[in-house]
mmCIF file of C-alpha atoms in Angstrom:
data_model
loop_
_atom_site.group_PDB
_atom_site.id
_atom_site.type_symbol
_atom_site.label_atom_id
_atom_site.label_comp_id
_atom_site.label_asym_id
_atom_site.label_seq_id
_atom_site.Cartn_x
_atom_site.Cartn_y
_atom_site.Cartn_z
ATOM 1 C CA UNK A 847 -31.870 -39.359 16.516
ATOM 2 C CA UNK A 848 -29.498 -37.854 13.712
ATOM 3 C CA UNK A 849 -26.018 -36.089 14.629
ATOM 4 C CA UNK A 850 -26.038 -32.523 12.616
ATOM 5 C CA UNK A 851 -23.947 -32.905 9.779
ATOM 6 C CA UNK A 852 -21.953 -30.177 8.391
ATOM 7 C CA UNK A 853 -23.017 -28.677 4.959
ATOM 8 C CA UNK A 854 -21.203 -26.125 2.430
ATOM 9 C CA UNK A 855 -23.869 -24.771 1.278
ATOM 10 C CA UNK A 856 -23.045 -22.735 -2.536
ATOM 11 C CA UNK A 857 -25.748 -20.136 -4.033
ATOM 12 C CA UNK A 858 -25.036 -19.114 -7.529
ATOM 13 C CA UNK A 859 -26.964 -16.728 -10.191
ATOM 14 C CA UNK A 860 -28.378 -13.690 -11.032
ATOM 15 C CA UNK A 861 -28.190 -11.558 -7.853
ATOM 16 C CA UNK A 862 -31.221 -9.431 -7.020
ATOM 17 C CA UNK A 863 -32.157 -7.287 -3.335
ATOM 18 C CA UNK A 864 -33.343 -9.720 -0.858
ATOM 19 C CA UNK A 865 -32.133 -13.479 -2.479
ATOM 20 C CA UNK A 866 -29.182 -13.826 0.763
ATOM 21 C CA UNK A 867 -31.945 -12.974 3.405
ATOM 22 C CA UNK A 868 -34.343 -15.084 1.668
ATOM 23 C CA UNK A 869 -31.918 -18.020 1.988
ATOM 24 C CA UNK A 870 -31.109 -16.843 5.637
ATOM 25 C CA UNK A 871 -34.797 -16.706 6.680
ATOM 26 C CA UNK A 872 -35.076 -20.661 5.073
ATOM 27 C CA UNK A 873 -32.198 -21.783 7.308
ATOM 28 C CA UNK A 874 -33.162 -20.031 10.378
ATOM 29 C CA UNK A 875 -36.885 -21.371 10.197
ATOM 30 C CA UNK A 876 -34.891 -25.175 10.694
ATOM 31 C CA UNK A 877 -32.835 -23.617 13.202
ATOM 32 C CA UNK A 878 -29.535 -24.192 11.474
ATOM 33 C CA UNK A 879 -26.419 -22.876 12.662
ATOM 34 C CA UNK A 880 -24.163 -20.567 10.447
ATOM 35 C CA UNK A 881 -20.853 -21.555 10.726
ATOM 36 C CA UNK A 882 -18.511 -19.535 7.747
ATOM 37 C CA UNK A 883 -20.552 -17.185 4.792
ATOM 38 C CA UNK A 884 -19.275 -15.663 2.285
ATOM 39 C CA UNK A 885 -20.287 -13.558 -0.914
ATOM 40 C CA UNK A 886 -19.248 -11.835 -3.852
ATOM 41 C CA UNK A 887 -20.838 -10.348 -6.783
ATOM 42 C CA UNK A 888 -19.446 -9.835 -10.314
ATOM 43 C CA UNK A 889 -21.292 -8.089 -12.921
ATOM 44 C CA UNK A 890 -24.685 -8.650 -10.906
ATOM 45 C CA UNK A 891 -23.785 -12.426 -10.765
ATOM 46 C CA UNK A 892 -24.203 -14.006 -6.921
ATOM 47 C CA UNK A 893 -21.693 -16.423 -5.325
ATOM 48 C CA UNK A 894 -23.166 -17.027 -2.096
ATOM 49 C CA UNK A 895 -20.978 -19.869 -0.080
ATOM 50 C CA UNK A 896 -22.626 -20.819 3.994
ATOM 51 C CA UNK A 897 -21.178 -23.178 5.759
ATOM 52 C CA UNK A 898 -24.042 -24.328 7.966
ATOM 53 C CA UNK A 899 -24.999 -27.623 11.061
ATOM 54 C CA UNK A 900 -28.030 -29.062 10.255
ATOM 55 C CA UNK A 901 -30.705 -28.953 12.440
ATOM 56 C CA UNK A 902 -29.825 -31.174 15.202
ATOM 57 C CA UNK A 903 -32.335 -34.200 15.839
ATOM 58 C CA UNK A 904 -33.727 -35.124 12.178
ATOM 59 C CA UNK A 905 -32.966 -35.891 9.246
ATOM 60 C CA UNK A 906 -31.241 -33.330 6.448
ATOM 61 C CA UNK A 907 -33.098 -34.701 3.455
ATOM 62 C CA UNK A 908 -36.176 -32.257 4.436
ATOM 63 C CA UNK A 909 -33.865 -29.512 5.360
ATOM 64 C CA UNK A 910 -32.190 -29.513 2.117
ATOM 65 C CA UNK A 911 -35.731 -30.345 -0.142
ATOM 66 C CA UNK A 912 -36.978 -26.671 0.987
ATOM 67 C CA UNK A 913 -34.011 -24.814 0.715
ATOM 68 C CA UNK A 914 -33.403 -26.259 -2.639
ATOM 69 C CA UNK A 915 -37.574 -25.222 -3.171
ATOM 70 C CA UNK A 916 -36.388 -21.749 -1.355
ATOM 71 C CA UNK A 917 -33.548 -21.323 -4.251
ATOM 72 C CA UNK A 918 -36.510 -22.356 -7.418
ATOM 73 C CA UNK A 919 -38.518 -19.446 -6.365
ATOM 74 C CA UNK A 920 -35.274 -17.056 -6.220
ATOM 75 C CA UNK A 921 -34.259 -18.622 -9.361
ATOM 76 C CA UNK A 922 -30.885 -19.138 -8.272
ATOM 77 C CA UNK A 923 -28.770 -22.656 -8.445
ATOM 78 C CA UNK A 924 -28.481 -24.242 -5.071
ATOM 79 C CA UNK A 925 -25.332 -26.978 -4.496
ATOM 80 C CA UNK A 926 -24.988 -29.175 -1.252
ATOM 81 C CA UNK A 927 -21.379 -30.291 -0.162
ATOM 82 C CA UNK A 928 -21.277 -32.520 2.922
ATOM 83 C CA UNK A 929 -18.182 -31.607 5.087
ATOM 84 C CA UNK A 930 -16.845 -34.326 7.342
ATOM 85 C CA UNK A 931 -15.436 -33.205 11.350
ATOM 86 C CA UNK A 932 -11.714 -34.086 10.503
ATOM 87 C CA UNK A 933 -11.918 -31.806 7.406
ATOM 88 C CA UNK A 934 -14.143 -29.135 9.617
ATOM 89 C CA UNK A 935 -11.636 -29.062 12.324
ATOM 90 C CA UNK A 936 -8.885 -28.784 10.585
ATOM 91 C CA UNK A 937 -10.306 -25.797 8.451
ATOM 92 C CA UNK A 938 -11.106 -24.184 11.622
ATOM 93 C CA UNK A 939 -7.408 -24.939 12.831
ATOM 94 C CA UNK A 940 -5.969 -22.915 9.727
ATOM 95 C CA UNK A 941 -7.227 -19.688 11.171
ATOM 96 C CA UNK A 942 -3.891 -19.695 13.296
ATOM 97 C CA UNK A 943 -1.718 -19.446 10.126
ATOM 98 C CA UNK A 944 -0.056 -16.602 8.791
ATOM 99 C CA UNK A 945 -1.935 -14.557 6.147
ATOM 100 C CA UNK A 946 -0.328 -11.386 4.233
ATOM 101 C CA UNK A 947 -1.727 -9.434 1.224
ATOM 102 C CA UNK A 948 -0.627 -8.975 -1.973
ATOM 103 C CA UNK A 949 -1.264 -6.419 -3.894
ATOM 104 C CA UNK A 950 -1.260 -6.134 -7.628
ATOM 105 C CA UNK A 951 -1.171 -2.389 -9.167
ATOM 106 C CA UNK A 952 -1.136 -1.221 -12.454
ATOM 107 C CA UNK A 953 -2.103 0.918 -15.586
ATOM 108 C CA UNK A 954 -4.404 -1.665 -16.466
ATOM 109 C CA UNK A 955 -4.620 -5.734 -15.513
ATOM 110 C CA UNK A 956 -4.304 -8.257 -18.068
ATOM 111 C CA UNK A 957 -4.691 -11.935 -17.664
ATOM 112 C CA UNK A 958 -0.698 -12.192 -17.933
ATOM 113 C CA UNK A 959 -0.694 -10.217 -14.869
ATOM 114 C CA UNK A 960 -2.669 -12.356 -12.631
ATOM 115 C CA UNK A 961 -1.638 -15.496 -14.034
ATOM 116 C CA UNK A 962 2.169 -14.402 -13.224
ATOM 117 C CA UNK A 963 1.108 -13.490 -9.354
ATOM 118 C CA UNK A 964 -0.923 -15.966 -8.639
ATOM 119 C CA UNK A 965 1.763 -18.333 -9.892
ATOM 120 C CA UNK A 966 4.267 -17.345 -8.157
ATOM 121 C CA UNK A 967 1.746 -17.586 -5.068
ATOM 122 C CA UNK A 968 0.660 -20.943 -5.496
ATOM 123 C CA UNK A 969 3.966 -21.630 -6.087
ATOM 124 C CA UNK A 970 5.323 -20.378 -2.673
ATOM 125 C CA UNK A 971 2.913 -23.090 -1.338
ATOM 126 C CA UNK A 972 0.480 -19.842 -0.039
ATOM 127 C CA UNK A 973 -3.543 -20.307 -0.235
ATOM 128 C CA UNK A 974 -5.799 -17.493 -1.954
ATOM 129 C CA UNK A 975 -8.619 -17.030 0.179
ATOM 130 C CA UNK A 976 -9.960 -13.828 -1.213
ATOM 131 C CA UNK A 977 -9.340 -11.682 -4.224
ATOM 132 C CA UNK A 978 -10.844 -8.086 -3.842
ATOM 133 C CA UNK A 979 -10.825 -4.997 -6.788
ATOM 134 C CA UNK A 980 -9.876 -1.839 -4.959
ATOM 135 C CA UNK A 981 -9.558 0.382 -8.241
ATOM 136 C CA UNK A 982 -12.791 1.594 -9.654
ATOM 137 C CA UNK A 983 -15.212 -0.349 -12.215
ATOM 138 C CA UNK A 984 -12.924 -0.061 -15.707
ATOM 139 C CA UNK A 985 -15.743 1.648 -18.283
ATOM 140 C CA UNK A 986 -15.461 0.225 -22.069
ATOM 141 C CA UNK A 987 -14.468 4.428 -23.211
ATOM 142 C CA UNK A 988 -10.743 4.877 -21.835
ATOM 143 C CA UNK A 989 -12.043 8.610 -21.212
ATOM 144 C CA UNK A 990 -14.290 7.144 -17.974
ATOM 145 C CA UNK A 991 -11.908 4.353 -17.193
ATOM 146 C CA UNK A 992 -9.702 4.939 -13.772
ATOM 147 C CA UNK A 993 -6.389 5.883 -14.165
ATOM 148 C CA UNK A 994 -4.959 3.032 -12.126
ATOM 149 C CA UNK A 995 -6.015 -1.020 -11.684
ATOM 150 C CA UNK A 996 -5.133 -2.555 -8.513
ATOM 151 C CA UNK A 997 -6.258 -5.963 -6.443
ATOM 152 C CA UNK A 998 -5.575 -7.139 -3.495
ATOM 153 C CA UNK A 999 -4.977 -11.196 -2.732
ATOM 154 C CA UNK A 1000 -5.278 -12.137 1.013
ATOM 155 C CA UNK A 1001 -3.426 -15.380 1.092
ATOM 156 C CA UNK A 1002 -2.608 -17.507 3.864
ATOM 157 C CA UNK A 1003 0.158 -19.784 4.931
ATOM 158 C CA UNK A 1004 3.926 -19.934 5.618
ATOM 159 C CA UNK A 1005 6.339 -18.998 2.358
ATOM 160 C CA UNK A 1006 9.855 -21.181 2.444
ATOM 161 C CA UNK A 1007 11.630 -18.293 1.476
ATOM 162 C CA UNK A 1008 10.069 -15.139 1.762
ATOM 163 C CA UNK A 1009 13.113 -13.141 0.728
ATOM 164 C CA UNK A 1010 12.854 -15.179 -2.690
ATOM 165 C CA UNK A 1011 9.217 -14.745 -2.921
ATOM 166 C CA UNK A 1012 9.946 -11.013 -2.770
ATOM 167 C CA UNK A 1013 12.862 -11.106 -5.009
ATOM 168 C CA UNK A 1014 10.177 -13.071 -7.679
ATOM 169 C CA UNK A 1015 7.567 -10.630 -7.259
ATOM 170 C CA UNK A 1016 10.428 -7.735 -8.259
ATOM 171 C CA UNK A 1017 11.482 -9.584 -11.633
ATOM 172 C CA UNK A 1018 7.660 -10.125 -12.189
ATOM 173 C CA UNK A 1019 7.200 -6.107 -11.958
ATOM 174 C CA UNK A 1020 10.163 -5.250 -14.196
ATOM 175 C CA UNK A 1021 9.721 -7.627 -16.978
ATOM 176 C CA UNK A 1022 5.495 -6.531 -17.089
ATOM 177 C CA UNK A 1023 5.442 -2.794 -15.734
ATOM 178 C CA UNK A 1024 3.631 -3.533 -12.764
ATOM 179 C CA UNK A 1025 4.185 -3.047 -8.586
ATOM 180 C CA UNK A 1026 3.450 -5.718 -6.745
ATOM 181 C CA UNK A 1027 3.317 -5.702 -2.565
ATOM 182 C CA UNK A 1028 3.212 -8.068 -0.433
ATOM 183 C CA UNK A 1029 3.084 -7.267 3.496
ATOM 184 C CA UNK A 1030 1.417 -9.435 6.669
ATOM 185 C CA UNK A 1031 -1.916 -9.099 7.041
ATOM 186 C CA UNK A 1032 -2.151 -8.024 10.937
ATOM 187 C CA UNK A 1033 -3.815 -5.372 12.776
ATOM 188 C CA UNK A 1034 -1.429 -2.799 12.603
ATOM 189 C CA UNK A 1035 -1.718 -2.789 8.599
ATOM 190 C CA UNK A 1036 -5.105 -1.417 9.492
ATOM 191 C CA UNK A 1037 -4.033 0.988 11.923
ATOM 192 C CA UNK A 1038 -1.183 2.801 10.153
ATOM 193 C CA UNK A 1039 -1.518 6.294 11.560
ATOM 194 C CA UNK A 1040 1.842 8.391 10.332
ATOM 195 C CA UNK A 1041 3.508 8.741 6.924
ATOM 196 C CA UNK A 1042 7.081 10.291 6.412
ATOM 197 C CA UNK A 1043 8.443 11.012 2.845
ATOM 198 C CA UNK A 1044 11.735 12.318 1.934
ATOM 199 C CA UNK A 1045 11.343 15.081 -0.131
ATOM 200 C CA UNK A 1046 13.422 15.576 -3.374
ATOM 201 C CA UNK A 1047 12.471 13.096 -6.023
ATOM 202 C CA UNK A 1048 10.207 11.541 -3.967
ATOM 203 C CA UNK A 1049 7.351 14.398 -2.993
ATOM 204 C CA UNK A 1050 8.600 16.508 -5.686
ATOM 205 C CA UNK A 1051 10.090 15.694 -9.112
ATOM 206 C CA UNK A 1052 13.510 16.891 -8.609
ATOM 207 C CA UNK A 1053 16.618 17.415 -6.768
ATOM 208 C CA UNK A 1054 16.548 20.492 -5.254
ATOM 209 C CA UNK A 1055 20.260 21.063 -4.899
ATOM 210 C CA UNK A 1056 20.573 20.341 -8.696
ATOM 211 C CA UNK A 1057 17.986 22.766 -9.571
ATOM 212 C CA UNK A 1058 19.800 24.949 -7.178
ATOM 213 C CA UNK A 1059 23.688 24.374 -9.262
ATOM 214 C CA UNK A 1060 21.997 25.346 -12.732
ATOM 215 C CA UNK A 1061 20.948 27.887 -11.401
ATOM 216 C CA UNK A 1062 24.692 28.501 -10.011
ATOM 217 C CA UNK A 1063 26.256 27.263 -13.106
ATOM 218 C CA UNK A 1064 27.609 24.148 -11.675
ATOM 219 C CA UNK A 1065 25.177 21.677 -12.712
ATOM 220 C CA UNK A 1066 27.089 18.909 -13.929
ATOM 221 C CA UNK A 1067 29.665 19.037 -11.332
ATOM 222 C CA UNK A 1068 26.913 18.702 -8.418
ATOM 223 C CA UNK A 1069 24.469 16.408 -10.593
ATOM 224 C CA UNK A 1070 27.373 13.957 -10.785
ATOM 225 C CA UNK A 1071 28.309 14.018 -7.018
ATOM 226 C CA UNK A 1072 24.495 13.659 -6.083
ATOM 227 C CA UNK A 1073 23.833 10.735 -8.599
ATOM 228 C CA UNK A 1074 26.851 8.915 -6.761
ATOM 229 C CA UNK A 1075 25.688 9.514 -3.297
ATOM 230 C CA UNK A 1076 21.813 8.264 -4.898
ATOM 231 C CA UNK A 1077 23.652 5.390 -5.894
ATOM 232 C CA UNK A 1078 25.318 5.098 -1.794
ATOM 233 C CA UNK A 1079 28.544 5.012 -3.562
ATOM 234 C CA UNK A 1080 29.163 8.549 -0.990
ATOM 235 C CA UNK A 1081 28.436 8.970 1.923
ATOM 236 C CA UNK A 1082 25.425 11.460 2.098
ATOM 237 C CA UNK A 1083 27.269 14.045 4.559
ATOM 238 C CA UNK A 1084 30.181 14.181 2.530
ATOM 239 C CA UNK A 1085 28.482 14.977 -0.670
ATOM 240 C CA UNK A 1086 26.387 17.292 0.434
ATOM 241 C CA UNK A 1087 28.999 19.300 1.690
ATOM 242 C CA UNK A 1088 31.112 18.734 -1.235
ATOM 243 C CA UNK A 1089 27.873 19.819 -3.463
ATOM 244 C CA UNK A 1090 27.103 22.736 -1.085
ATOM 245 C CA UNK A 1091 30.603 24.172 -1.452
ATOM 246 C CA UNK A 1092 29.558 24.579 -5.119
ATOM 247 C CA UNK A 1093 26.799 26.950 -4.334
ATOM 248 C CA UNK A 1094 28.934 29.273 -2.314
ATOM 249 C CA UNK A 1095 27.505 33.126 -2.843
ATOM 250 C CA UNK A 1096 24.522 31.888 -5.217
ATOM 251 C CA UNK A 1097 21.664 35.141 -3.816
ATOM 252 C CA UNK A 1098 18.800 33.859 -1.954
ATOM 253 C CA UNK A 1099 16.432 35.171 -4.201
ATOM 254 C CA UNK A 1100 17.287 32.372 -6.294
ATOM 255 C CA UNK A 1101 15.354 30.020 -3.509
ATOM 256 C CA UNK A 1102 12.177 31.605 -4.768
ATOM 257 C CA UNK A 1103 12.757 30.717 -7.862
ATOM 258 C CA UNK A 1104 13.349 27.669 -8.013
ATOM 259 C CA UNK A 1105 10.670 26.901 -5.427
ATOM 260 C CA UNK A 1106 8.219 28.393 -8.228
ATOM 261 C CA UNK A 1107 8.985 25.864 -11.086
ATOM 262 C CA UNK A 1108 9.709 22.325 -9.057
ATOM 263 C CA UNK A 1109 6.231 20.585 -9.498
ATOM 264 C CA UNK A 1110 4.865 17.656 -7.303
ATOM 265 C CA UNK A 1111 5.324 14.438 -7.965
ATOM 266 C CA UNK A 1112 2.314 12.271 -9.819
ATOM 267 C CA UNK A 1113 -0.611 12.299 -7.016
ATOM 268 C CA UNK A 1114 1.104 13.486 -3.919
ATOM 269 C CA UNK A 1115 -1.719 15.950 -3.455
ATOM 270 C CA UNK A 1116 -4.267 13.601 -4.074
ATOM 271 C CA UNK A 1117 -2.548 11.143 -1.413
ATOM 272 C CA UNK A 1118 -2.116 13.742 1.261
ATOM 273 C CA UNK A 1119 -5.478 14.827 0.903
ATOM 274 C CA UNK A 1120 -7.224 11.791 1.552
ATOM 275 C CA UNK A 1121 -4.431 10.920 4.047
ATOM 276 C CA UNK A 1122 -5.167 13.691 6.129
ATOM 277 C CA UNK A 1123 -8.765 13.044 5.405
ATOM 278 C CA UNK A 1124 -8.513 9.714 7.023
ATOM 279 C CA UNK A 1125 -6.625 10.927 10.346
ATOM 280 C CA UNK A 1126 -3.301 10.603 9.195
ATOM 281 C CA UNK A 1127 -0.072 12.430 10.521
ATOM 282 C CA UNK A 1128 2.468 13.700 7.804
ATOM 283 C CA UNK A 1129 5.760 13.963 8.045
ATOM 284 C CA UNK A 1130 9.018 15.511 5.747
ATOM 285 C CA UNK A 1131 11.809 13.942 6.513
ATOM 286 C CA UNK A 1132 14.817 15.017 3.789
ATOM 287 C CA UNK A 1133 18.581 15.714 3.185
ATOM 288 C CA UNK A 1134 16.851 18.136 1.371
ATOM 289 C CA UNK A 1135 16.717 21.874 2.441
ATOM 290 C CA UNK A 1136 13.454 23.437 4.768
ATOM 291 C CA UNK A 1137 13.018 26.412 3.278
ATOM 292 C CA UNK A 1138 11.549 24.047 0.169
ATOM 293 C CA UNK A 1139 10.009 21.388 3.141
ATOM 294 C CA UNK A 1140 8.189 24.489 4.733
ATOM 295 C CA UNK A 1141 7.006 25.399 1.582
ATOM 296 C CA UNK A 1142 5.506 22.273 1.060
ATOM 297 C CA UNK A 1143 4.017 22.196 4.290
ATOM 298 C CA UNK A 1144 1.942 25.372 3.729
ATOM 299 C CA UNK A 1145 0.544 24.047 0.452
ATOM 300 C CA UNK A 1146 0.015 20.776 1.522
ATOM 301 C CA UNK A 1147 -1.271 20.835 5.310
ATOM 302 C CA UNK A 1148 2.069 18.802 6.097
ATOM 303 C CA UNK A 1149 2.578 18.231 10.113
ATOM 304 C CA UNK A 1150 6.123 17.965 10.409
ATOM 305 C CA UNK A 1151 9.188 19.224 8.130
ATOM 306 C CA UNK A 1152 12.860 18.022 9.218
ATOM 307 C CA UNK A 1153 15.516 19.344 6.705
ATOM 308 C CA UNK A 1154 19.168 21.147 6.461
ATOM 309 C CA UNK A 1155 18.660 24.510 7.176
ATOM 310 C CA UNK A 1156 20.889 26.613 4.485
ATOM 311 C CA UNK A 1157 22.794 29.146 5.675
ATOM 312 C CA UNK A 1158 22.882 32.588 4.789
ATOM 313 C CA UNK A 1159 24.814 35.485 4.998
ATOM 314 C CA UNK A 1160 24.505 39.431 3.386
ATOM 315 C CA UNK A 1161 21.861 37.399 1.092
ATOM 316 C CA UNK A 1162 24.052 34.946 -0.652
ATOM 317 C CA UNK A 1163 24.800 30.863 -0.386
ATOM 318 C CA UNK A 1164 27.737 30.766 2.152
ATOM 319 C CA UNK A 1165 28.057 26.905 1.328
ATOM 320 C CA UNK A 1166 27.172 25.507 4.691
ATOM 321 C CA UNK A 1167 23.961 24.726 6.425
ATOM 322 C CA UNK A 1168 22.827 25.869 10.312
ATOM 323 C CA UNK A 1169 23.427 22.639 12.667
ATOM 324 C CA UNK A 1170 23.740 19.225 12.057
ATOM 325 C CA UNK A 1171 22.922 17.639 8.559
ATOM 326 C CA UNK A 1172 19.970 15.376 7.976
ATOM 327 C CA UNK A 1173 21.535 12.167 7.082
ATOM 328 C CA UNK A 1174 20.354 8.651 6.599
ATOM 329 C CA UNK A 1175 21.039 7.815 10.176
ATOM 330 C CA UNK A 1176 19.292 11.122 11.456
ATOM 331 C CA UNK A 1177 16.449 10.415 9.347
ATOM 332 C CA UNK A 1178 15.434 7.123 11.249
ATOM 333 C CA UNK A 1179 16.027 9.081 14.421
ATOM 334 C CA UNK A 1180 13.755 11.460 13.480
ATOM 335 C CA UNK A 1181 11.000 9.096 12.470
ATOM 336 C CA UNK A 1182 11.482 7.175 15.751
ATOM 337 C CA UNK A 1183 10.898 10.339 17.738
ATOM 338 C CA UNK A 1184 8.059 11.813 15.723
ATOM 339 C CA UNK A 1185 6.516 8.291 15.992
ATOM 340 C CA UNK A 1186 7.300 8.426 19.907
ATOM 341 C CA UNK A 1187 5.768 11.847 19.838
ATOM 342 C CA UNK A 1188 2.436 11.152 18.180
ATOM 343 C CA UNK A 1189 2.420 7.783 20.897
ATOM 344 C CA UNK A 1190 2.467 5.313 17.685
ATOM 345 C CA UNK A 1191 4.352 2.048 17.099
ATOM 346 C CA UNK A 1192 6.954 2.117 14.722
ATOM 347 C CA UNK A 1193 4.813 -0.758 13.228
ATOM 348 C CA UNK A 1194 1.708 2.325 12.519
ATOM 349 C CA UNK A 1195 4.455 4.122 10.123
ATOM 350 C CA UNK A 1196 4.403 4.277 6.260
ATOM 351 C CA UNK A 1197 7.592 5.992 5.465
ATOM 352 C CA UNK A 1198 8.631 6.830 1.813
ATOM 353 C CA UNK A 1199 12.116 7.674 -0.264
ATOM 354 C CA UNK A 1200 13.569 6.990 -3.030
ATOM 355 C CA UNK A 1201 17.467 7.054 -2.205
ATOM 356 C CA UNK A 1202 19.923 5.090 -0.136
ATOM 357 C CA UNK A 1203 19.804 7.605 2.488
ATOM 358 C CA UNK A 1204 16.213 6.652 3.424
ATOM 359 C CA UNK A 1205 17.151 2.800 3.412
ATOM 360 C CA UNK A 1206 17.556 3.153 7.310
ATOM 361 C CA UNK A 1207 13.865 4.851 7.453
ATOM 362 C CA UNK A 1208 12.306 2.732 5.258
ATOM 363 C CA UNK A 1209 14.096 -0.219 7.061
ATOM 364 C CA UNK A 1210 12.545 1.327 10.318
ATOM 365 C CA UNK A 1211 8.819 1.835 9.421
ATOM 366 C CA UNK A 1212 6.366 -0.776 9.308
ATOM 367 C CA UNK A 1213 5.235 -0.023 5.757
ATOM 368 C CA UNK A 1214 8.779 1.353 3.990
ATOM 369 C CA UNK A 1215 8.176 2.498 0.034
ATOM 370 C CA UNK A 1216 10.513 2.586 -2.176
ATOM 371 C CA UNK A 1217 9.588 5.648 -4.786
ATOM 372 C CA UNK A 1218 10.555 5.098 -8.124
ATOM 373 C CA UNK A 1219 13.741 4.465 -6.876
ATOM 374 C CA UNK A 1220 17.305 2.785 -7.650
ATOM 375 C CA UNK A 1221 17.919 -0.933 -7.755
ATOM 376 C CA UNK A 1222 19.611 -1.300 -4.377
ATOM 377 C CA UNK A 1223 16.891 0.974 -2.525
ATOM 378 C CA UNK A 1224 14.289 -1.257 -4.174
ATOM 379 C CA UNK A 1225 16.257 -4.416 -3.120
ATOM 380 C CA UNK A 1226 16.630 -3.018 0.230
ATOM 381 C CA UNK A 1227 13.141 -1.784 1.246
ATOM 382 C CA UNK A 1228 10.072 -3.523 1.954
ATOM 383 C CA UNK A 1229 7.597 -2.190 -0.694
ATOM 384 C CA UNK A 1230 8.282 -0.336 -4.170
ATOM 385 C CA UNK A 1231 6.043 1.651 -6.792
ATOM 386 C CA UNK A 1232 7.770 2.128 -9.883
ATOM 387 C CA UNK A 1233 4.731 2.283 -12.622
ATOM 388 C CA UNK A 1234 2.477 4.411 -10.816
ATOM 389 C CA UNK A 1235 2.066 7.895 -8.687
ATOM 390 C CA UNK A 1236 2.434 8.605 -5.416
ATOM 391 C CA UNK A 1237 -1.705 8.160 -4.717
ATOM 392 C CA UNK A 1238 -1.066 4.067 -5.137
ATOM 393 C CA UNK A 1239 0.388 3.756 -1.797
ATOM 394 C CA UNK A 1240 -3.314 3.809 -0.912
ATOM 395 C CA UNK A 1241 -4.131 0.555 -2.509
ATOM 396 C CA UNK A 1242 -1.169 -0.604 -0.207
ATOM 397 C CA UNK A 1243 -3.422 0.469 2.969
ATOM 398 C CA UNK A 1244 -6.355 -1.049 1.733
ATOM 399 C CA UNK A 1245 -8.154 2.079 0.621
ATOM 400 C CA UNK A 1246 -10.813 2.092 -2.350
ATOM 401 C CA UNK A 1247 -10.912 4.358 -5.155
ATOM 402 C CA UNK A 1248 -14.644 4.364 -3.859
ATOM 403 C CA UNK A 1249 -13.648 5.907 -0.445
ATOM 404 C CA UNK A 1250 -11.267 8.757 -1.923
ATOM 405 C CA UNK A 1251 -11.649 12.078 -2.708
ATOM 406 C CA UNK A 1252 -10.250 12.416 -6.449
#
């Protein structure tokens, strides 16, 4: 009696309905056990791999001949590779190794982008198991093509230096004008439930206090303080107090005027509409002002708004805020509080921001994203998006274009 053999069957050829079913039926007729199976189709060309344990008690030759005849009738090519027991057990043991998802995003993808990213993956001792395109199919007509391109690589192994790996990806991203993210592939990555946004220069395309300052005729003075704070050179509380004092006496009616002219950042509405559709809770946690956060809450259906409340007396700004200032520490505290209120682990939280005062919040979240941020923030955050709009965050949680509202 012959011992069962382990055989890797590769099927390739033109894809057609029922092909996998026909091969599986032939395997079933011989009583084979399927140990692993994987299939991909690119431009109607099938690549199917099936790892099987051949039937016990008989020779594998008739079994393989019948499979070859089945492939001939289907018009596809079949090849067979025997796998010895030690190799198979080594493969089984590898399932316990660390896994990560590397996501490559760009306006369009080139071979140079793929070569650069996969080269770094290989140099760091990681093996690519699966490559998946998340963006839509690209038409030859630019008018019909997706405005973004994204592929994700499922990789296995433990890099010798994860920080150095991320630094290499940041270098490629800056040089080639792409975005690259690397995340641990675990149950939390597939189960995020809360997204917290900074507001100014993250959800909206302006720093509100700078816009108010322009209206008050002190734009240059306030902008200089804002830039210094964003670079982490001035304590946020002190910088806010300095800037607000320059706004003392500004009419409260100016808030409405400024709010009406500040646009949302690219992709914000699409991102939030889809996140809400998928059941996410959305929060704004901002060192900006509640007046503007509440306007966004009404427009976008945001669940939580935490920001600074401007003090207004006799219809003008006093140059002070009501209550405590929402600074970097407070942002992190609020994020933790919302997660606890929603019954979530912080690993299920995404935080998005652009400034130095966002770093504690970004570091606390399971997925922290620096959005079009200063270099110090990019370096300190887990991930960075610098070339695409906010809706590209959907790719980082594994959402395909075909699953989204346009």
